[in-house]
Short mmCIF file of C-alpha atoms and ligand atoms in Angstrom, two decimals:
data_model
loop_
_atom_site.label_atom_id
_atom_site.label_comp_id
_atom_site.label_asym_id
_atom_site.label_seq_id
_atom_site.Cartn_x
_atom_site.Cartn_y
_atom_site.Cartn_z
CA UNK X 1 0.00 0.00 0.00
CA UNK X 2 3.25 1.95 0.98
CA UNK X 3 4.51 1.20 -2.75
CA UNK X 4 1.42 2.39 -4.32
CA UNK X 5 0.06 5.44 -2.41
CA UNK X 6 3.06 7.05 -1.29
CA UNK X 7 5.71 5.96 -4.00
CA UNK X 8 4.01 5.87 -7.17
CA UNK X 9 4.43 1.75 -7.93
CA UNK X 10 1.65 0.35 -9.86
CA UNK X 11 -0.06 -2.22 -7.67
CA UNK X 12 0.86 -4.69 -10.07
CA UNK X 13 4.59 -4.30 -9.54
CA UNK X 14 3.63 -4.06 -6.17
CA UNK X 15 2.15 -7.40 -5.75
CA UNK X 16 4.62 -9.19 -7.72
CA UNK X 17 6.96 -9.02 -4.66
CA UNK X 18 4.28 -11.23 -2.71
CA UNK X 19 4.29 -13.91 -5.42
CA UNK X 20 6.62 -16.22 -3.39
CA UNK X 21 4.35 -16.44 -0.47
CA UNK X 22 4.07 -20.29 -0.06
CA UNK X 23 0.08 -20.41 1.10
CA UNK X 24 -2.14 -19.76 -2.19
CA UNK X 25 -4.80 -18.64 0.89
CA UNK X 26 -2.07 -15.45 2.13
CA UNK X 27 -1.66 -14.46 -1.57
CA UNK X 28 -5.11 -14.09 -2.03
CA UNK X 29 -5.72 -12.49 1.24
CA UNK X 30 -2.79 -9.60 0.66
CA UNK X 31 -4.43 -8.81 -3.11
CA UNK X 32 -7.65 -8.75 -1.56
CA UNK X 33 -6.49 -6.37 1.19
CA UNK X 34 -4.61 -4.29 -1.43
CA UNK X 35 -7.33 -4.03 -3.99
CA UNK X 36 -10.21 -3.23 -1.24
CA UNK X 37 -8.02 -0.32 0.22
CA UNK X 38 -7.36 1.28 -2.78
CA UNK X 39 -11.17 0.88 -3.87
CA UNK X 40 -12.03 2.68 -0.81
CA UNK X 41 -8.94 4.88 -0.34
CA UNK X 42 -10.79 8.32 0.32
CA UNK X 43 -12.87 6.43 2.72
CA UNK X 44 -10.29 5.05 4.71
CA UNK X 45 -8.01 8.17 4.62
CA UNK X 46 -10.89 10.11 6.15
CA UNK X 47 -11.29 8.00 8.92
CA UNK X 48 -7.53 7.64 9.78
CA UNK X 49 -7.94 11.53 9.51
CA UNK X 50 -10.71 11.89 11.98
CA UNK X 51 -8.83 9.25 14.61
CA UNK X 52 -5.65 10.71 14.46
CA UNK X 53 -4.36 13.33 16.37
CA UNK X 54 -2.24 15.00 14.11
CA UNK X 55 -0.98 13.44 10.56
CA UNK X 56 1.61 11.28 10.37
CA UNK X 57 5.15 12.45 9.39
CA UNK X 58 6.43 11.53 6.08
CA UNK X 59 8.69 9.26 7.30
CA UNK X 60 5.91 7.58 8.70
CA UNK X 61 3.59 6.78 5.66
CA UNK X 62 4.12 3.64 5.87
CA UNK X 63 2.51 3.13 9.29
CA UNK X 64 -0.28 5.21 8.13
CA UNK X 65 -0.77 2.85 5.38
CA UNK X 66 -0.84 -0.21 7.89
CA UNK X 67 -3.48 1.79 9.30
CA UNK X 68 -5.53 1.84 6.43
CA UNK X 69 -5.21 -1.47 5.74
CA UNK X 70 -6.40 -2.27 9.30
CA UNK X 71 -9.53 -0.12 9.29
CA UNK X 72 -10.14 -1.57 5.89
CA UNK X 73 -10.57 -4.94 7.45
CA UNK X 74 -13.03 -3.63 10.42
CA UNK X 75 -15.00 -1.61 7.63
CA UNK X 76 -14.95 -4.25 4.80
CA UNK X 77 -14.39 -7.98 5.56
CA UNK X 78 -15.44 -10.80 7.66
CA UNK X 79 -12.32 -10.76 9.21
CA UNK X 80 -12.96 -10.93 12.76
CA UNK X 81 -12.37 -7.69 14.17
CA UNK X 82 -9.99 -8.87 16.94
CA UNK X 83 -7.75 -11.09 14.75
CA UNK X 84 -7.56 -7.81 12.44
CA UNK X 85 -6.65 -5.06 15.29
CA UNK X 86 -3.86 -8.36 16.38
CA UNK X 87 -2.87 -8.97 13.39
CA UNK X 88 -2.06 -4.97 12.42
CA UNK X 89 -0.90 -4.00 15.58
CA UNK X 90 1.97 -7.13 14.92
CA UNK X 91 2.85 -5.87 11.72
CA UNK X 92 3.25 -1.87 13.43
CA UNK X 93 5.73 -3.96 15.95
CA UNK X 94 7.38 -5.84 13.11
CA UNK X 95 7.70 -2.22 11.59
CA UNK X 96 10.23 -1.83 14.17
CA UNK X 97 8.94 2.01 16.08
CA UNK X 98 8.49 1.04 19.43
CA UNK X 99 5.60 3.60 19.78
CA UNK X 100 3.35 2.35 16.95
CA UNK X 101 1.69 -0.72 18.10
CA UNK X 102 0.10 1.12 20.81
CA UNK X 103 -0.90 3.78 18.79
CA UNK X 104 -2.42 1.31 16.11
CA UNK X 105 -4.03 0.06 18.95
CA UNK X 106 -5.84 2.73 20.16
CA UNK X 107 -6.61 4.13 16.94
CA UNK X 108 -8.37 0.56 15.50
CA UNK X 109 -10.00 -0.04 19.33
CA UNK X 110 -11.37 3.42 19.22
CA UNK X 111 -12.62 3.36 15.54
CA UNK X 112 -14.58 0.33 16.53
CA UNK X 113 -15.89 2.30 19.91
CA UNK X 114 -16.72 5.15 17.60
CA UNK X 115 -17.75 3.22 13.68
CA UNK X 116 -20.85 4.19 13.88
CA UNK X 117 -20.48 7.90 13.87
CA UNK X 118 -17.34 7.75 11.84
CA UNK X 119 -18.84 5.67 9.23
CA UNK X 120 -21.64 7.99 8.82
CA UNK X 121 -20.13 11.80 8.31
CA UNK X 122 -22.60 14.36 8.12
CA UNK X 123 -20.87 16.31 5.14
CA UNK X 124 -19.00 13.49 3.17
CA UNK X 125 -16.38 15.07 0.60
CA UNK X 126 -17.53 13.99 -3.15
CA UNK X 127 -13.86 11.81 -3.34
CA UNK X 128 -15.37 9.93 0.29
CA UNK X 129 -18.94 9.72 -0.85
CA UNK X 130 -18.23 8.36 -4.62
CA UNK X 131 -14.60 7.07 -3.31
CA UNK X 132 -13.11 8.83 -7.25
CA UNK X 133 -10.41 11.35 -7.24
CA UNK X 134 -12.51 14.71 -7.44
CA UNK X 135 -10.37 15.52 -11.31
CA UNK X 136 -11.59 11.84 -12.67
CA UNK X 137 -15.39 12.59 -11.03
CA UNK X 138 -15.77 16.09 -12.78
CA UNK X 139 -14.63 14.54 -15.67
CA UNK X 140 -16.84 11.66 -16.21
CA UNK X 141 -19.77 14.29 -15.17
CA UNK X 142 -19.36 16.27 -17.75
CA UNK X 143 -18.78 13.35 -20.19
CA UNK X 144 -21.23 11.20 -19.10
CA UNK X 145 -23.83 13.32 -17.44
CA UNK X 146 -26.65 10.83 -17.42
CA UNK X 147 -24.26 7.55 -16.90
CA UNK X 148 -21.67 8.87 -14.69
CA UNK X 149 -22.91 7.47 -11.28
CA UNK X 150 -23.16 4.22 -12.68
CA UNK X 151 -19.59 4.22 -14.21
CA UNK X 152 -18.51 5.15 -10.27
CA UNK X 153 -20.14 2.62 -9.03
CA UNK X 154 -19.24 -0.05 -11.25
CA UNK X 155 -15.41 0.89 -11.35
CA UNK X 156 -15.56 0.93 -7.74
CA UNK X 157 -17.52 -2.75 -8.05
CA UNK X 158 -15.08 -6.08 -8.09
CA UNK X 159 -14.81 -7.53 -12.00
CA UNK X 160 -15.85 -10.22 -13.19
CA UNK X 161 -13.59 -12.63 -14.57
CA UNK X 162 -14.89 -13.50 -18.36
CA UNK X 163 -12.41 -16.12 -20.93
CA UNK X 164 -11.77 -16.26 -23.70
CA UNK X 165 -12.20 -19.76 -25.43
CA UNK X 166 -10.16 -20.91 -28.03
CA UNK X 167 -11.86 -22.01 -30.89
CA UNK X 168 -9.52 -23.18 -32.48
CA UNK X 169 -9.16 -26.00 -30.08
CA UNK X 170 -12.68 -26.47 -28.44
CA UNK X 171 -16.61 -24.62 -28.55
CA UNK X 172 -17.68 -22.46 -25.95
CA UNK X 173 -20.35 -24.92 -24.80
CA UNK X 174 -18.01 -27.32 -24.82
CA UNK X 175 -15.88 -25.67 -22.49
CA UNK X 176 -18.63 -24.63 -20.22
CA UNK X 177 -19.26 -28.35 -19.80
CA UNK X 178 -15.44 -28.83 -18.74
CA UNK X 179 -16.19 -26.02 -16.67
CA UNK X 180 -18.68 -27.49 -15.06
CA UNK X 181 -16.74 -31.04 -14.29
CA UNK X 182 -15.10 -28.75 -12.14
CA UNK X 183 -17.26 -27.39 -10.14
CA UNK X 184 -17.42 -23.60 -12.27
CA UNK X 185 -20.11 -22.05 -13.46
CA UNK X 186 -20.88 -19.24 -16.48
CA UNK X 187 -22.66 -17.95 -18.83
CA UNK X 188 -21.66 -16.99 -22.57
CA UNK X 189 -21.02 -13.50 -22.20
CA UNK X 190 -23.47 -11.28 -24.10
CA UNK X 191 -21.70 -9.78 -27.59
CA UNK X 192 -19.24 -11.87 -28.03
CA UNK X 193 -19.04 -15.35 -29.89
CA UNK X 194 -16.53 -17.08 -27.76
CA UNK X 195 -16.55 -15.23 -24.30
CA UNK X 196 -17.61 -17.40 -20.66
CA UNK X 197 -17.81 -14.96 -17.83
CA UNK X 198 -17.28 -17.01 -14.63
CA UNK X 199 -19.60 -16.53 -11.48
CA UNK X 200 -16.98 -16.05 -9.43
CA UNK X 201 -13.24 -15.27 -10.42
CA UNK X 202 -10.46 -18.31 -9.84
CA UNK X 203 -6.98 -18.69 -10.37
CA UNK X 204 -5.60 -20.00 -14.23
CA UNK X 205 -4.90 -23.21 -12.27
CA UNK X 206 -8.01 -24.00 -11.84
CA UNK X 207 -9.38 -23.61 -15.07
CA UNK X 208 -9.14 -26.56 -16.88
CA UNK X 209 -6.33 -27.22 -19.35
CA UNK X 210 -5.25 -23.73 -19.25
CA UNK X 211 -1.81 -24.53 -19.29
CA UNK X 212 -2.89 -26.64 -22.73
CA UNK X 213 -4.18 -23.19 -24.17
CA UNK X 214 -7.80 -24.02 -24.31
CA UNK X 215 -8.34 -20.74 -23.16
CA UNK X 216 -7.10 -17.42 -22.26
CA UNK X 217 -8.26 -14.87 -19.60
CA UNK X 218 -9.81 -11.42 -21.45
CA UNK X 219 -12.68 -8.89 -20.50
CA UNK X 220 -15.97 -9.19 -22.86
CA UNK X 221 -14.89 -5.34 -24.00
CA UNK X 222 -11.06 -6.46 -25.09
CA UNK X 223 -12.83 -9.42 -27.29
CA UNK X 224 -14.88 -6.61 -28.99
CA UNK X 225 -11.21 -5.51 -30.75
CA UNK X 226 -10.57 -8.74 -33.04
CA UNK X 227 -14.05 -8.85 -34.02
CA UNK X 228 -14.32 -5.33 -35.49
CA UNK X 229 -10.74 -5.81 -36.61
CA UNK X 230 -11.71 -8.85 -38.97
CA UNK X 231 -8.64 -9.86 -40.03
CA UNK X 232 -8.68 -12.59 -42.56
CA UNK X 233 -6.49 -15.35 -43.36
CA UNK X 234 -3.21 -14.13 -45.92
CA UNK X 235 -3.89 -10.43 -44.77
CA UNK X 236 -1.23 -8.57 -43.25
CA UNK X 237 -1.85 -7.38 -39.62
CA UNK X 238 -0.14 -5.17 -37.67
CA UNK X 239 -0.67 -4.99 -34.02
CA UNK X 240 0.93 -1.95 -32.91
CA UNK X 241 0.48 -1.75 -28.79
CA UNK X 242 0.06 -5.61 -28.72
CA UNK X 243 1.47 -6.20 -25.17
CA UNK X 244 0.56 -8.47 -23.37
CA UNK X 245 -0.80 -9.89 -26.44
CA UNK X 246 -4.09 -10.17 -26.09
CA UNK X 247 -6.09 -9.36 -28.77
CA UNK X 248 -2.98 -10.09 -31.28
CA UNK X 249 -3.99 -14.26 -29.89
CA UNK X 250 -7.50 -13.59 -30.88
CA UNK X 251 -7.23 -12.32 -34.21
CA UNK X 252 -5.01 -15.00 -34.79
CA UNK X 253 -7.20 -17.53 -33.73
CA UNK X 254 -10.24 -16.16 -34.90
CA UNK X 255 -8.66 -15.96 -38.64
CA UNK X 256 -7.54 -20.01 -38.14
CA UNK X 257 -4.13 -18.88 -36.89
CA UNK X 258 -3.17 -17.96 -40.58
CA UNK X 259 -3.41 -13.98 -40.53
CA UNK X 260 0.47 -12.47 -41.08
CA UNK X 261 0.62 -10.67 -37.74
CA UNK X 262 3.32 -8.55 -36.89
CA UNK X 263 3.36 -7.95 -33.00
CA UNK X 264 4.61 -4.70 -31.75
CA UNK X 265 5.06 -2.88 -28.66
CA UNK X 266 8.13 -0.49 -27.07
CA UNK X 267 8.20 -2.48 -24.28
CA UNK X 268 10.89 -5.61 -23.98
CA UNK X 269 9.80 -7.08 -20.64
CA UNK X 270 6.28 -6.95 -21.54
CA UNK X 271 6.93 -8.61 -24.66
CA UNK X 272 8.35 -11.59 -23.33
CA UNK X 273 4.44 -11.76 -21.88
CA UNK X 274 3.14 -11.53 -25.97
CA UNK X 275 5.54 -14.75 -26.75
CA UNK X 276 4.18 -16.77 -23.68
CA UNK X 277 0.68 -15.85 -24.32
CA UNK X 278 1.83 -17.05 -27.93
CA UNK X 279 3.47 -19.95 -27.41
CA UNK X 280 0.64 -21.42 -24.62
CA UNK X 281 -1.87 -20.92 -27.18
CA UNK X 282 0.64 -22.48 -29.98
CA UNK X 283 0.35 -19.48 -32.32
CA UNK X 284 2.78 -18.09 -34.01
CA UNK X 285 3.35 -14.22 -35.06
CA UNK X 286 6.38 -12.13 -35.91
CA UNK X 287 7.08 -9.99 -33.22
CA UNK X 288 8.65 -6.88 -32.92
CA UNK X 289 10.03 -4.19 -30.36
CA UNK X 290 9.70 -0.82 -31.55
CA UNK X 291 8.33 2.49 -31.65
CA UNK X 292 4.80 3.09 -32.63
CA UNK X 293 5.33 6.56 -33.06
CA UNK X 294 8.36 6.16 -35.23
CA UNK X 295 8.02 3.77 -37.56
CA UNK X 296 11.45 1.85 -38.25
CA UNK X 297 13.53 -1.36 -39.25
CA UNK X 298 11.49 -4.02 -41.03
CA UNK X 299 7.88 -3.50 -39.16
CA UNK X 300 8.00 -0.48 -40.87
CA UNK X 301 8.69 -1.44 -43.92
CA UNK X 302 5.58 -3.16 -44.57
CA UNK X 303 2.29 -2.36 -45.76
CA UNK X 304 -0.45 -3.61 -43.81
CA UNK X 305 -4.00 -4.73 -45.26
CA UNK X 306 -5.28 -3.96 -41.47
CA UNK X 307 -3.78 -2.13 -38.12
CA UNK X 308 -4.90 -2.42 -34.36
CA UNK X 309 -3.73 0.41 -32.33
CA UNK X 310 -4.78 0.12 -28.85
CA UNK X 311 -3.05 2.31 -27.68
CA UNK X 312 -1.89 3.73 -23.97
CA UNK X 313 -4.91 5.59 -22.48
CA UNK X 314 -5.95 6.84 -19.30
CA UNK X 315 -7.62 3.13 -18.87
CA UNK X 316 -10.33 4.48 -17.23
CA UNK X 317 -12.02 1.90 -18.40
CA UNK X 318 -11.05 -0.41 -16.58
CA UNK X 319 -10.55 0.92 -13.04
CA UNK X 320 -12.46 -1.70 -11.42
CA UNK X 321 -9.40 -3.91 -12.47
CA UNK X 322 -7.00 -1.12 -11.44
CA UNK X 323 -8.19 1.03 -8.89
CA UNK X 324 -4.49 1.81 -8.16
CA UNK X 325 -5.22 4.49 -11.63
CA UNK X 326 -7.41 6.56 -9.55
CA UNK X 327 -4.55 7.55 -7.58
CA UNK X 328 -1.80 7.00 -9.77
CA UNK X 329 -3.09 8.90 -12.67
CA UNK X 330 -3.26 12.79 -12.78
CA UNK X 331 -4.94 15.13 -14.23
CA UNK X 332 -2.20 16.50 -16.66
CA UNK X 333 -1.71 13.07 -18.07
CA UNK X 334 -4.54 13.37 -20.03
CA UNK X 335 -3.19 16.01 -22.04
CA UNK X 336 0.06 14.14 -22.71
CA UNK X 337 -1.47 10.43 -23.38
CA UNK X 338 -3.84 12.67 -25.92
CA UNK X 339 -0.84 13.76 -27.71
CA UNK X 340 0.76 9.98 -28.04
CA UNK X 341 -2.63 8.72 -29.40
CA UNK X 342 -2.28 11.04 -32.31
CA UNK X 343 1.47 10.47 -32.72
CA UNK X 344 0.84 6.83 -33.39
CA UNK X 345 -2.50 7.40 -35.55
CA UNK X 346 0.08 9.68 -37.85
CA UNK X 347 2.42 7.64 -37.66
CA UNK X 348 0.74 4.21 -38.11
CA UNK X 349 -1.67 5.45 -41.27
CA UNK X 350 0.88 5.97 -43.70
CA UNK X 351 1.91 1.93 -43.16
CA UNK X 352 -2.20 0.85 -44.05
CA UNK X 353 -2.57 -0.08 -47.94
CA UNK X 354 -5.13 1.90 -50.12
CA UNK X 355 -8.50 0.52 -48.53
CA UNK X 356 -7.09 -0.89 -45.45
CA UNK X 357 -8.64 -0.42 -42.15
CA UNK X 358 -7.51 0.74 -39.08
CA UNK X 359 -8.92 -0.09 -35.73
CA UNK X 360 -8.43 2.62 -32.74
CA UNK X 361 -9.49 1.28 -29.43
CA UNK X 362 -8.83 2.90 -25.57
CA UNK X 363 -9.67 1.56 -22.95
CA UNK X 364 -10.76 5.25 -22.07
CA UNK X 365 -14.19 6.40 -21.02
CA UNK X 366 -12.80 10.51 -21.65
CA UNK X 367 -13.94 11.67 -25.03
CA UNK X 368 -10.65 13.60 -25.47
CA UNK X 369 -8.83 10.59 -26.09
CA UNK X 370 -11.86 9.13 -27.93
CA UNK X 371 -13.79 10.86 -30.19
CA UNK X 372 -11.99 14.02 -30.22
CA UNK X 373 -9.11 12.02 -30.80
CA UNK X 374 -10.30 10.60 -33.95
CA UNK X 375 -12.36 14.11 -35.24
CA UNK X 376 -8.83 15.96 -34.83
CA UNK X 377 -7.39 13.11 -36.84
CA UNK X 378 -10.05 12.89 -39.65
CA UNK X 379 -9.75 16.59 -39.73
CA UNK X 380 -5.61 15.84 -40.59
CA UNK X 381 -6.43 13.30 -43.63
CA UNK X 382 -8.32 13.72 -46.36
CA UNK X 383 -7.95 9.94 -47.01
CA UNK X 384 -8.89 8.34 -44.14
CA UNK X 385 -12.78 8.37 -42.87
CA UNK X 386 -14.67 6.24 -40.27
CA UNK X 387 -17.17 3.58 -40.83
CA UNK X 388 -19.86 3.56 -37.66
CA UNK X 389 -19.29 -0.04 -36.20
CA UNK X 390 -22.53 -2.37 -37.16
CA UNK X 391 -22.75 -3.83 -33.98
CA UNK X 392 -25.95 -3.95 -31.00
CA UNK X 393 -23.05 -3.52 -27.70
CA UNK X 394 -22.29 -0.51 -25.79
CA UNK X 395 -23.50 3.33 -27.64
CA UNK X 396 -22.92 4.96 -30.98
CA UNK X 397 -20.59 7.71 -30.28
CA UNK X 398 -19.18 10.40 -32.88
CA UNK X 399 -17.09 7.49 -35.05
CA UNK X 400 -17.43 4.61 -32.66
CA UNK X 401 -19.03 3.07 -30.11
CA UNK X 402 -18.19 3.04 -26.37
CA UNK X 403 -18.91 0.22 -23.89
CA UNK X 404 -19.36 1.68 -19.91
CA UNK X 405 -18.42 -0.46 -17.63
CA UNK X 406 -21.41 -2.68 -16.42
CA UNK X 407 -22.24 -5.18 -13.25
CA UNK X 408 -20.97 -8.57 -14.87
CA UNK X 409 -20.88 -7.18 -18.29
CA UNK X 410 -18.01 -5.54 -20.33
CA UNK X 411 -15.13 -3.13 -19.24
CA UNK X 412 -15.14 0.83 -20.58
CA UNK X 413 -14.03 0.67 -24.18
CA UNK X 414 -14.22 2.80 -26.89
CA UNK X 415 -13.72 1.67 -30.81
CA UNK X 416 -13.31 3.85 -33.75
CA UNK X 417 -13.33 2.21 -37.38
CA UNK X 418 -10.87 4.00 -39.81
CA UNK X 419 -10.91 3.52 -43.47
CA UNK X 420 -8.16 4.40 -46.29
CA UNK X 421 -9.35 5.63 -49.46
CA UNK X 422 -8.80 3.02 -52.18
C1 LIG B 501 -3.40 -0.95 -23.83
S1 LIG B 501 -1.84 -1.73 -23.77
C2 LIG B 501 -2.00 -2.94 -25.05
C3 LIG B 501 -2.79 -4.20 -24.66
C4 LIG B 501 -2.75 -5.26 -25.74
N1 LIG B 501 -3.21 -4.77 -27.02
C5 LIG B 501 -3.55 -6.48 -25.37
O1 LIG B 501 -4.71 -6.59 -25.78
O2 LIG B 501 -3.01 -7.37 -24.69
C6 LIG B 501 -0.81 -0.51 -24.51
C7 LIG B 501 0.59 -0.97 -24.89
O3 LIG B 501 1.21 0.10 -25.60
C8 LIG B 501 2.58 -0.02 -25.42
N2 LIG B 501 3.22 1.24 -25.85
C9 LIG B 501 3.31 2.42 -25.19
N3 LIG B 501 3.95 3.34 -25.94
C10 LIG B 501 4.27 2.72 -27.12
C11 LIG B 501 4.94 3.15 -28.30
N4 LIG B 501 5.39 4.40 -28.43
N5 LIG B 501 5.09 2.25 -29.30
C12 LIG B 501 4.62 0.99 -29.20
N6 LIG B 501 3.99 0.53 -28.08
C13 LIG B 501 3.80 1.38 -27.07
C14 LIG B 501 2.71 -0.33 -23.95
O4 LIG B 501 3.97 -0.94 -23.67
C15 LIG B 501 1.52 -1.28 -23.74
O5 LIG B 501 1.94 -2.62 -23.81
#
């Protein structure tokens, strides 16, 4: 929580450090602790606020974030309360400042005296009442004015876990049956051919033949990409943000694995993830490290029949996944993350043959790096113009259409359909 909160680290990153923990049950239990806190963080700051005398110094953040993640137990889980005042006021002495585990003490043994009032504030601040950074909540209101409560409270709302089966080795009822054998159950998720959302998220081991590529883990919303994409067998594809390779395995196995995809992304480490995704799902692709916004070396070189750019967004889409980007992200990224979007559609359109399409996707719910994006961009080229996506999910929006995210449905996506002029 330290990591995150006061130091900037993606909770990701974060967690990785606690993958060695030998009992699958503590794992779980210090992402769930993690996750809730940071779902909840005005809430929680508020009341370690209110029961503290003065704040905490910065050298002591990191106590203050133990607290957090204490009162987040007594406020949130069926942890008992006593095992979770023990259990923090342990970790305060393991902290090693011999005055904090009384003072964690007190502070959790009076918040339980005192939850009642504290819970209830008469004059909640709109971060504590709708638990959004107050930037992010005047944003969405003036984007989404009749939606935006429901895109708060579904981003602060736990996912659900939908796969992706591949049909390329088994059906989706098929699957659902395996699923079954094991004690899992789902349901096809709406608008999409091959999706199973789970009724209640597992690990990858426990899904059966995972490890055998039968299936691969990816929101309804992110499955919307290789449909509208269409790629078709002998085309060339270029993927151009395809780490961790999601959506570059489905197009390939939607097109019978036979598509000629080139898989790019800047990032090395991440992808080493697109050729394990690959190789699990025994696909193959070219894949390439590079520069999206400056096209070079033999990716470049190449004229592609289709493009995918999903590119880096504000993913507010997809906070209920995150919900380390409500604090993590500012307000003055937009502006820059805006300005990369339209680097790579300049970049990218010169590389699409005469009639090709390109796909733009975010995983944004701010119409400056959607719509806007793509008017700007049309206004730029005379030869490029978009094609309203035929489809019955999420809303038509100026060029595309936008999924919100939804209660056991789809994460926030948006999807704009460019065309070149033959
Ligand atoms: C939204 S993620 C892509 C997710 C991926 N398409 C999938 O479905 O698994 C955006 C990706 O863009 C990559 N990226 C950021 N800047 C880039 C650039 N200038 N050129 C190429 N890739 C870039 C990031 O490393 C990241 O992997």
């Amino acid at each position: 929580m330290h990591a995150v909160r006061d130091q900037g680290r993606s909770l990701d990153a974060a967690l990785a450090e606690f993958e060695d923990l030998d009992d699958p049950r503590d794992r779980s239990l210090v992402r769930e602790l993690c996750y809730g806190v940071l779902r909840t963080l005005p809430r929680q700051a508020a009341l370690a606020g209110a029961l503290l005398h003065r704040p905490f110094k910065r050298a002591d953040r990191d106590l203050e974030a133990l607290i957090l993640v204490g009162l987040y137990q007594l406020t949130d889980t069926r942890i008992p309360p006593h095992a979770a005042v023990a259990a923090t006021v342990d970790a305060a002495r393991a902290m090693g400042r011999t005055w904090a585990p009384a003072l964690v003490n007190a502070l959790l043994r009076r918040f339980q005296r005192e939850r009642a009032r504290l819970l209830d504030p008469p004059d909640p601040t709109p971060e504590v009442r709708w638990l959004f950074p107050r930037w992010l909540l005047e944003k969405l209101q003036a984007a989404w004015p009749q939606h935006w409560r429901e895109i708060v409270a579904a981003g602060n709302a736990r996912p659900p876990m939908t796969l992706r089966v591949n049909r390329l080795k088994t059906t989706r009822a098929h699957y659902a049956r395996q699923l079954g054998s094991v004690g899992l159950t789902v349901h096809p998720s709406q608008d999409t051919s091959h999706g199973l959302t789970l009724d209640r998220p597992v690990s990858t081991a426990e899904l059966p033949s995972f490890s055998a590529g039968l299936v691969s883990v990816q929101d309804a919303g992110a499955q919307l990409a290789a449909e509208l994409l269409d790629a078709q067998p002998g085309e060339r594809i270029l993927d151009a943000c395809a780490a961790p390779g999601g959506k570059s395995a489905h197009i390939l196995e939607r097109a019978g694995g036979k598509p000629d995809l080139m898989a790019l992304d800047i990032d090395p480490v991440r992808l080493e993830r697109v050729r394990a995704n690959l190789r699990r799902l025994t696909l193959s692709a070219r894949i390439a490290q590079g520069d999206a916004t400056a096209p070079d070396g033999d990716w470049a070189r190449t004229r592609y029949h289709r493009i995918l750019l999903d590119a880096p967004c504000s993913a507010t889409g997809v906070i209920r996944r995150h919900p380390d980007i409500k604090w993590l992200r500012k307000e003055n990224d937009i502006e820059a993350l805006c300005d990369l979007q339209a680097r790579m559609l300049d970049a990218l359109w010169p590389l699409l043959v005469p009639g090709g399409t390109l796909l733009y996707a975010t995983c944004s719910l701010l119409p400056a790096e959607n719509e806007a994006q793509i008017r700007a961009f049309l206004g730029r080229r005379d030869d490029a113009h978009a094609r309203p996506p035929a489809a019955a999910w999420g809303m038509a929006r100026p060029y595309g259409r936008q999924t919100l995210p939804q209660a056991g449905g789809p994460d926030g996506f948006y999807y704009a359909v460019l065309e070149k002029s033959g």
